[in-house]
Coordinates of C-alpha atoms and ligand atoms in Angstrom, one line a residue:
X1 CA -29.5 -11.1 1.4
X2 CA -30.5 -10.1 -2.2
X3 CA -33.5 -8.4 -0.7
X4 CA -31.5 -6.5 1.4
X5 CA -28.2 -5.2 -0.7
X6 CA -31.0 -4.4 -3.3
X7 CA -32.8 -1.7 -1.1
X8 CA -29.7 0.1 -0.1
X9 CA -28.9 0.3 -3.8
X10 CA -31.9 1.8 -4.4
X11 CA -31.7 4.4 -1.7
X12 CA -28.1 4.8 -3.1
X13 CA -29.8 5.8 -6.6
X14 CA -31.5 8.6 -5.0
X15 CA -28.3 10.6 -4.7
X16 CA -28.1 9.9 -8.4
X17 CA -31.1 11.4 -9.5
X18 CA -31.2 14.2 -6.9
X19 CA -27.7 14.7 -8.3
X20 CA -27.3 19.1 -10.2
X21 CA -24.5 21.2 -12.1
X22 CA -22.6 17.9 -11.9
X23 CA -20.1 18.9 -14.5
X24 CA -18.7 21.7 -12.3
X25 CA -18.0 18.7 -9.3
X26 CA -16.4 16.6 -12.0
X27 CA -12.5 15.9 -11.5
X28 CA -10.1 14.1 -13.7
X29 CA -8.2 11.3 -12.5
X30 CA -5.7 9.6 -14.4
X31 CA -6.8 11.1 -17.7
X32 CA -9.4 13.9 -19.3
X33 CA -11.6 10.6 -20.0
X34 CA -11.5 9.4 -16.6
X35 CA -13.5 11.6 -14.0
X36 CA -15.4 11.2 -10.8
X37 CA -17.7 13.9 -9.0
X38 CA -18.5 14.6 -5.1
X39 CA -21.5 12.4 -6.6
X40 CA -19.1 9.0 -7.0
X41 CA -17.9 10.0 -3.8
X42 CA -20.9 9.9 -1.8
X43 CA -22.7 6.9 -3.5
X44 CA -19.9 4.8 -2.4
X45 CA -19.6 6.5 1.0
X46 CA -23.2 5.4 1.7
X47 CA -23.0 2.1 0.0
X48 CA -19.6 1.3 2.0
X49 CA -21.5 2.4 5.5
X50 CA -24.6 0.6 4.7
X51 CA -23.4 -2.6 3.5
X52 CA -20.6 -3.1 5.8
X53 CA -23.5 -2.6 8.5
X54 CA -25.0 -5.9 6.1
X55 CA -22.2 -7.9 6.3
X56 CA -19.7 -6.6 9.2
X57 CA -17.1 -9.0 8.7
X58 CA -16.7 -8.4 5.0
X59 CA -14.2 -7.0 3.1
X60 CA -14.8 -3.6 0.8
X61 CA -13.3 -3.1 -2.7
X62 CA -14.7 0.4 -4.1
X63 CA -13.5 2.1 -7.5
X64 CA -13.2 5.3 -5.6
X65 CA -10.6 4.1 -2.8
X66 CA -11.0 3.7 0.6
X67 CA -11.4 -0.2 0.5
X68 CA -10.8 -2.3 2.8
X69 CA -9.5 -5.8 3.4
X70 CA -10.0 -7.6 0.0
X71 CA -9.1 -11.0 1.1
X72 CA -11.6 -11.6 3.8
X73 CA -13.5 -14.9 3.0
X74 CA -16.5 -12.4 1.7
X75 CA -16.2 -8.9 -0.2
X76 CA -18.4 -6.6 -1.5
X77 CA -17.3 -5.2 -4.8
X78 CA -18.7 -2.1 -5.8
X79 CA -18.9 0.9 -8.4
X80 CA -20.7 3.7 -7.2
X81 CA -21.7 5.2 -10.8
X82 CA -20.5 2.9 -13.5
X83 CA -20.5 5.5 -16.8
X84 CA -19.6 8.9 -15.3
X85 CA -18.5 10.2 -18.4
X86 CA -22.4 9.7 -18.9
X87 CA -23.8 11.2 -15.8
X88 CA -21.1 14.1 -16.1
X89 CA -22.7 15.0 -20.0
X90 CA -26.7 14.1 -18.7
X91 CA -26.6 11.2 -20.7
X92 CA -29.1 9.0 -18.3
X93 CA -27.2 5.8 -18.9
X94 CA -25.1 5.0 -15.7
X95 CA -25.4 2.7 -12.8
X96 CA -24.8 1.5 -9.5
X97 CA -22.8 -1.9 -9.5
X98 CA -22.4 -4.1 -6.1
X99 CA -21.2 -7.2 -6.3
X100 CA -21.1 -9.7 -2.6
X101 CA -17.8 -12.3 -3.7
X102 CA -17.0 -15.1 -1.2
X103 CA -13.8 -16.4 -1.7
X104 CA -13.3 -15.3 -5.0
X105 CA -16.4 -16.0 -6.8
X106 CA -19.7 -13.7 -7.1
X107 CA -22.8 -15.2 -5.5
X108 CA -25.1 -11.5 -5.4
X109 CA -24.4 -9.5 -7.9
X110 CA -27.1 -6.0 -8.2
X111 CA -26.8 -3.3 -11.4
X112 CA -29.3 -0.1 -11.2
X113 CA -29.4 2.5 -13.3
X114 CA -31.9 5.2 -11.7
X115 CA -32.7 7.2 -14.9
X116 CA -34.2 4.2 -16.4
X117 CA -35.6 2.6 -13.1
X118 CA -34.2 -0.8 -14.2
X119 CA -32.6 -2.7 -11.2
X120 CA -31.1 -5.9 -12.6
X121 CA -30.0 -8.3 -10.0
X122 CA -28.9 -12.4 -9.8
X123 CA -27.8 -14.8 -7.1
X124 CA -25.6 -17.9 -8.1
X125 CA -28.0 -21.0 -9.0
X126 CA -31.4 -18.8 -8.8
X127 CA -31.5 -17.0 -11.3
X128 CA -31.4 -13.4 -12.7
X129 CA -34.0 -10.8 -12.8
X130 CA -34.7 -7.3 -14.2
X131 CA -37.1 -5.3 -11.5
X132 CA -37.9 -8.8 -10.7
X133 CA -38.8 -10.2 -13.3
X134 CA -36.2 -13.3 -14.6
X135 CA -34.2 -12.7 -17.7
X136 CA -32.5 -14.6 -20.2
X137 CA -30.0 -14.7 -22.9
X138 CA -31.4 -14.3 -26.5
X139 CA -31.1 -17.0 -28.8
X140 CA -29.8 -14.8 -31.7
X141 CA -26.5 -16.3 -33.8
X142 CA -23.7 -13.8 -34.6
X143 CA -24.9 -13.2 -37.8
X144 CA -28.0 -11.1 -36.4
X145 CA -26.0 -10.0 -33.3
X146 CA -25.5 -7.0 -31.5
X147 CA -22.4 -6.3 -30.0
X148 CA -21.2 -4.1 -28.0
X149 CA -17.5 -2.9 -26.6
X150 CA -15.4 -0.9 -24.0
X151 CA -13.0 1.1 -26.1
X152 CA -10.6 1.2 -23.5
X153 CA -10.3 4.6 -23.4
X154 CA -8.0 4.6 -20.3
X155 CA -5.6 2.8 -21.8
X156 CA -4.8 3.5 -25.0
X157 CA -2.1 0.5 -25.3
X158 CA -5.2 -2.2 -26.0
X159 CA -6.6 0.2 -29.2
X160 CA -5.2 -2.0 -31.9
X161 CA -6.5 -5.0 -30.3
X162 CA -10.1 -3.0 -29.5
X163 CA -10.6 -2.3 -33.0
X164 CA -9.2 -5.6 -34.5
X165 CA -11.8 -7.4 -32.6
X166 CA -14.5 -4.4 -33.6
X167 CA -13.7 -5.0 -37.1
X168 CA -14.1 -8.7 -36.9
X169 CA -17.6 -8.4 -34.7
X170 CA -18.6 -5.1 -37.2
X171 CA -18.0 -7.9 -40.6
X172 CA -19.6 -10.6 -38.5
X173 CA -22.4 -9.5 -36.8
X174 CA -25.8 -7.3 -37.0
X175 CA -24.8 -4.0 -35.9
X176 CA -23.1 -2.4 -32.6
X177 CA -23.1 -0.2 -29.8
X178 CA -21.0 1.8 -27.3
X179 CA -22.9 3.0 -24.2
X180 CA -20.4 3.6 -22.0
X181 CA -21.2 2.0 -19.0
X182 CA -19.7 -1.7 -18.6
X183 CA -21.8 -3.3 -15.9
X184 CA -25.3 -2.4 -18.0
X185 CA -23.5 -3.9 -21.3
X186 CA -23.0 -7.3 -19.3
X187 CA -27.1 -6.6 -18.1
X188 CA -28.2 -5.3 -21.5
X189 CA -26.0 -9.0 -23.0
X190 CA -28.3 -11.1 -19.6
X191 CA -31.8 -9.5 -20.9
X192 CA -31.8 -10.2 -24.6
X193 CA -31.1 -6.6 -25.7
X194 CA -27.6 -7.6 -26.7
X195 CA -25.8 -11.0 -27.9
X196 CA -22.3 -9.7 -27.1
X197 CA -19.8 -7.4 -24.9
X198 CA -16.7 -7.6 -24.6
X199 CA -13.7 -5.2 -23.1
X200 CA -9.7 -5.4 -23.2
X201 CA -9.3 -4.2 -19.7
X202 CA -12.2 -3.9 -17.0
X203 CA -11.6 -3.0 -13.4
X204 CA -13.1 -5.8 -10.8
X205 CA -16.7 -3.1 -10.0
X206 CA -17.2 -3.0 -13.7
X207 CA -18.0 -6.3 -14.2
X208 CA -18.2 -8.5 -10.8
X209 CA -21.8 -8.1 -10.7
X210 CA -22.5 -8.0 -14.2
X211 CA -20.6 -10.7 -14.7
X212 CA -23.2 -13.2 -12.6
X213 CA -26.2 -11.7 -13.9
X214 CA -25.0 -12.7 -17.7
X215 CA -24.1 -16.3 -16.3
X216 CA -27.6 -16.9 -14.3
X217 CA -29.0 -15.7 -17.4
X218 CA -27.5 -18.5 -19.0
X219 CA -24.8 -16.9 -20.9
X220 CA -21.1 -17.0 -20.6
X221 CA -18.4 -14.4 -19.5
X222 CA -15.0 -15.1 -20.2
X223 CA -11.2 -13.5 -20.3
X224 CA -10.9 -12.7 -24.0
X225 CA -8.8 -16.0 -24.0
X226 CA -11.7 -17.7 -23.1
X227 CA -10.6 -18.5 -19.3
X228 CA -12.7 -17.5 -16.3
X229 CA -12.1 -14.4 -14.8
X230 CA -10.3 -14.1 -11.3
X231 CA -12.9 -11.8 -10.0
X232 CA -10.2 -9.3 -8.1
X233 CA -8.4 -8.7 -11.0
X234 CA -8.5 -6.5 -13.8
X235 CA -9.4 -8.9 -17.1
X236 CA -10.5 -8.4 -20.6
X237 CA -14.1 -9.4 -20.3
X238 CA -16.0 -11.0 -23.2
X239 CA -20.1 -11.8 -22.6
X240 CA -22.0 -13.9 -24.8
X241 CA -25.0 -15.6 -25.4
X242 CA -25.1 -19.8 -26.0
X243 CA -25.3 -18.7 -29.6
X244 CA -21.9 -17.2 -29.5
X245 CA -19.5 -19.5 -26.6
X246 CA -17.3 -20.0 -29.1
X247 CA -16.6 -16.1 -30.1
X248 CA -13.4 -16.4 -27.4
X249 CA -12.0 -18.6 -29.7
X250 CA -11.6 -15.5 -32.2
X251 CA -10.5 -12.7 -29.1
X252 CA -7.8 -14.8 -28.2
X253 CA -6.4 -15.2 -31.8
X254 CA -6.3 -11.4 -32.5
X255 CA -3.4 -10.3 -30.3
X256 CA -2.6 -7.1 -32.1
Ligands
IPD301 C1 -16.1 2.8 -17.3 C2 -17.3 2.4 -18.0 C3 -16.9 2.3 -19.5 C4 -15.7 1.4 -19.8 C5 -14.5 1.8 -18.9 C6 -15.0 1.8 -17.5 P1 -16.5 4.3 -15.1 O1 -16.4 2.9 -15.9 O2 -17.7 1.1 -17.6 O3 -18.0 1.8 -20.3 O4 -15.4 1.5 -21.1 O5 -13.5 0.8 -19.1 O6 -13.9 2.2 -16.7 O7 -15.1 5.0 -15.1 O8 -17.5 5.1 -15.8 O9 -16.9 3.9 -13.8
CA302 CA1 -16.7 1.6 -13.9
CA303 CA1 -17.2 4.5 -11.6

């Protein structure tokens, strides 16, 4: 099954990289900072065709609409470009993101970003790989961490909070980053790149696949109160490595 959703991702990337004068198909949806393109549009499109044709009897939960039956025993969970902000400015940082949930709880789970021809990609108890090749959590403590965060730029009601916990992380930690695009912050946390992530509000297909890569690469994803996330829900999202499990401790006491 993981062979199979991860070669339509990868045909799905094509669109991506074939992709020209994408700012003039970009659209703003609830907000200047929150577009799509014809390019979204299509990438889902093919991904809802082809892996409904996978799994017929699954449900389909797509950032761009036209799902379909979300409680079905399994769903597919999917963002067809995950940073579009990115792709709409030609900064190559943006992925695919398909998660496969049954019941609730993520057991594929692929992230591929095109530009970079990484394709990261886990099933629950096997393991998580990066073009095939298995990944891990670093080993680094806080102190020589990087971290990095959403801004929640869609919702500017969780900016206090954002930068509360930035400010902590920024006097704690090593250095951070913003790259824009969820699902490859949880990957960039699962390979070692990063030691943390976290987000006040994430949509289900920002982090449902990420999510599982992080925790077969034996590290930890969490509500920022430290509870596990209900996978069909939007959620704060905090990713860590075994250095860091106890950093929730600290998101859920800054409620600003
Ligand atoms: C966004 C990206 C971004 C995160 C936002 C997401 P989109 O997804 O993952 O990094 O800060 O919360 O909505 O809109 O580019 O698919
Ligand atoms: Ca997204
Ligand atoms: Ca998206």
């Amino acid at each position: 099954m993981l062979e199979r959703i991860i070669s339509i991702v990868r045909r799905a990337g094509e669109t991506i990289l074939q992709a020209r004068d994408i700012e003039s198909a970009a659209q703003e949806k609830s907000s200047a900072a929150d577009l799509v393109t014809k390019y979204d549009l299509a990438v889902q499109e093919f991904l809802r065709r082809e892996l409904l044709f996978l799994v017929p009897q699954a449900g389909f939960l797509g950032e761009e609409g036209d799902g379909c039956a979300p409680d079905r025993e399994w769903v597919f969970i999917v963002d067809p470009i995950d940073g579009t902000t990115n792709f709409v400015r030609g900064c190559h940082h943006s992925a695919i993101s398909v998660a496969l949930a049954r019941n609730g709880v993520v057991e594929y789970g692929v992230v591929y970003n095109p530009f970079a021809n990484e394709l990261f990609s886990a099933e629950r108890g096997r393991g998580a790989w990066c073009n095939g090749a298995p990944i891990r959590v670093s080993t680094r403590d806080l102190a020589h961490a990087i971290f990095h965060s959403g801004s929640t730029i869609y919702d500017r009601s969780f900016t206090p909070r954002s930068f509360a916990i930035m400010r902590y992380l920024y006097d704690s930690a090593l250095d951070f980053r913003r790259l824009a695009s969820a699902a490859l912050d949880l990957c960039y946390v699962a390979c070692g790149r990063a030691e943390v992530f976290f987000e006040c509000r994430l949509l289900p297909w920002d982090y449902a696949a990420g999510m599982l890569i992080v925790e077969e690469a034996g590290g930890h994803v969490t509500t920022l109160d430290g509870q596990a996330p209900n996978v069909l829900q939007t959620s704060g999202i905090l990713a860590v490595n075994d250095r860091c499990a106890e950093l929730w401790q600290v998101t859920k006491s800054i409620q600003e």
